[in-house]
């Protein structure tokens, strides 16, 4: 069984948006993409506050083929050219 790390791989989704704590006003900010990942305890508290779902993000290696597909999708020129 895979060990689950609880410090830094979590984000909170509310509907179609991602929630983060607003560091300036103390409230909650919503974004179209996750702005940062947080530890589980903070994600859990935020999800309780906003009624959102906690998501876990796991690092996944990218194959060379997938890397090339992503480069093409991002319209990046190859260094080999």
C-alpha positions as a LaTeX table, in Angstrom:
\begin{tabular}{lrrr}
\hline
Residue & $x$ (\AA) & $y$ (\AA) & $z$ (\AA) \\
\hline
Unk1 & 0.00 & 0.00 & 0.00 \\
Unk2 & 1.27 & 3.45 & $-0.92$ \\
Unk3 & 2.18 & 5.75 & 1.94 \\
Unk4 & 0.13 & 8.94 & 1.86 \\
Unk5 & 2.00 & 12.17 & 2.59 \\
Unk6 & $-0.20$ & 14.67 & 4.43 \\
Unk7 & 1.95 & 17.76 & 4.06 \\
Unk8 & 1.62 & 19.56 & 0.79 \\
Unk9 & $-0.30$ & 17.61 & $-1.83$ \\
Unk10 & $-3.86$ & 18.83 & $-1.32$ \\
Unk11 & $-6.21$ & 21.42 & $-2.84$ \\
Unk12 & $-9.88$ & 22.30 & $-2.31$ \\
Unk13 & $-12.39$ & 22.48 & $-5.16$ \\
Unk14 & $-15.67$ & 24.36 & $-4.90$ \\
Unk15 & $-17.86$ & 23.72 & $-7.94$ \\
Unk16 & $-15.61$ & 24.40 & $-10.92$ \\
Unk17 & $-13.18$ & 26.65 & $-9.01$ \\
Unk18 & $-10.27$ & 26.05 & $-6.62$ \\
Unk19 & $-10.21$ & 27.71 & $-3.20$ \\
Unk20 & $-7.25$ & 29.21 & $-1.35$ \\
Unk21 & $-7.06$ & 31.24 & 1.81 \\
Unk22 & $-6.76$ & 34.94 & 1.04 \\
Unk23 & $-3.59$ & 35.92 & 2.89 \\
Unk24 & $-4.44$ & 39.63 & 2.93 \\
Unk25 & $-8.09$ & 39.74 & 3.93 \\
Unk26 & $-8.32$ & 36.48 & 5.83 \\
Unk27 & $-11.13$ & 35.26 & 3.58 \\
Unk28 & $-11.21$ & 32.80 & 0.73 \\
Unk29 & $-10.18$ & 33.40 & $-2.88$ \\
Unk30 & $-11.39$ & 31.31 & $-5.83$ \\
Unk31 & $-9.31$ & 30.52 & $-8.91$ \\
Unk32 & $-9.80$ & 28.68 & $-12.20$ \\
Unk33 & $-6.72$ & 26.55 & $-11.48$ \\
Unk34 & $-5.20$ & 25.39 & $-8.20$ \\
Unk35 & $-2.88$ & 28.23 & $-7.12$ \\
Unk36 & $-0.97$ & 26.25 & $-4.53$ \\
Unk37 & $-1.09$ & 22.93 & $-2.74$ \\
Unk38 & $-1.42$ & 22.73 & 1.04 \\
Unk39 & $-1.09$ & 20.24 & 3.83 \\
Unk40 & $-4.09$ & 18.06 & 4.58 \\
Unk41 & $-5.14$ & 19.75 & 7.83 \\
Unk42 & $-5.38$ & 23.16 & 6.12 \\
Unk43 & $-7.21$ & 21.71 & 3.14 \\
Unk44 & $-9.67$ & 19.95 & 5.45 \\
Unk45 & $-10.36$ & 23.14 & 7.42 \\
Unk46 & $-10.84$ & 25.12 & 4.21 \\
Unk47 & $-13.18$ & 22.50 & 2.76 \\
Unk48 & $-15.29$ & 22.61 & 5.91 \\
Unk49 & $-15.45$ & 26.41 & 5.70 \\
Unk50 & $-16.44$ & 26.61 & 2.02 \\
Unk51 & $-18.27$ & 23.29 & 1.57 \\
Unk52 & $-15.74$ & 22.08 & $-0.99$ \\
Unk53 & $-14.03$ & 18.79 & $-1.72$ \\
Unk54 & $-10.43$ & 17.95 & $-0.86$ \\
Unk55 & $-8.30$ & 16.67 & $-3.75$ \\
Unk56 & $-4.94$ & 14.94 & $-3.44$ \\
Unk57 & $-2.29$ & 15.56 & $-6.07$ \\
Unk58 & 0.29 & 12.88 & $-6.66$ \\
Unk59 & 3.46 & 13.39 & $-8.65$ \\
Unk60 & 3.45 & 11.37 & $-11.83$ \\
Unk61 & 6.44 & 11.02 & $-14.13$ \\
Unk62 & 5.89 & 12.03 & $-17.73$ \\
Unk63 & 7.10 & 9.78 & $-20.54$ \\
Unk64 & 9.19 & 11.25 & $-23.34$ \\
Unk65 & 6.25 & 10.80 & $-25.73$ \\
Unk66 & 3.87 & 12.62 & $-23.39$ \\
Unk67 & 6.50 & 15.35 & $-22.88$ \\
Unk68 & 6.66 & 15.91 & $-26.63$ \\
Unk69 & 2.85 & 16.01 & $-26.85$ \\
Unk70 & 2.77 & 18.61 & $-24.06$ \\
Unk71 & 5.49 & 20.67 & $-25.76$ \\
Unk72 & 3.50 & 20.67 & $-28.99$ \\
Unk73 & 0.32 & 21.58 & $-27.14$ \\
Unk74 & 2.15 & 24.47 & $-25.47$ \\
Unk75 & 3.56 & 25.47 & $-28.86$ \\
Unk76 & 7.14 & 25.21 & $-27.63$ \\
Unk77 & 9.90 & 24.89 & $-30.20$ \\
Unk78 & 12.27 & 21.96 & $-29.90$ \\
Unk79 & 15.82 & 22.75 & $-28.79$ \\
Unk80 & 17.04 & 20.31 & $-31.42$ \\
Unk81 & 15.80 & 22.43 & $-34.33$ \\
\hline
\end{tabular}
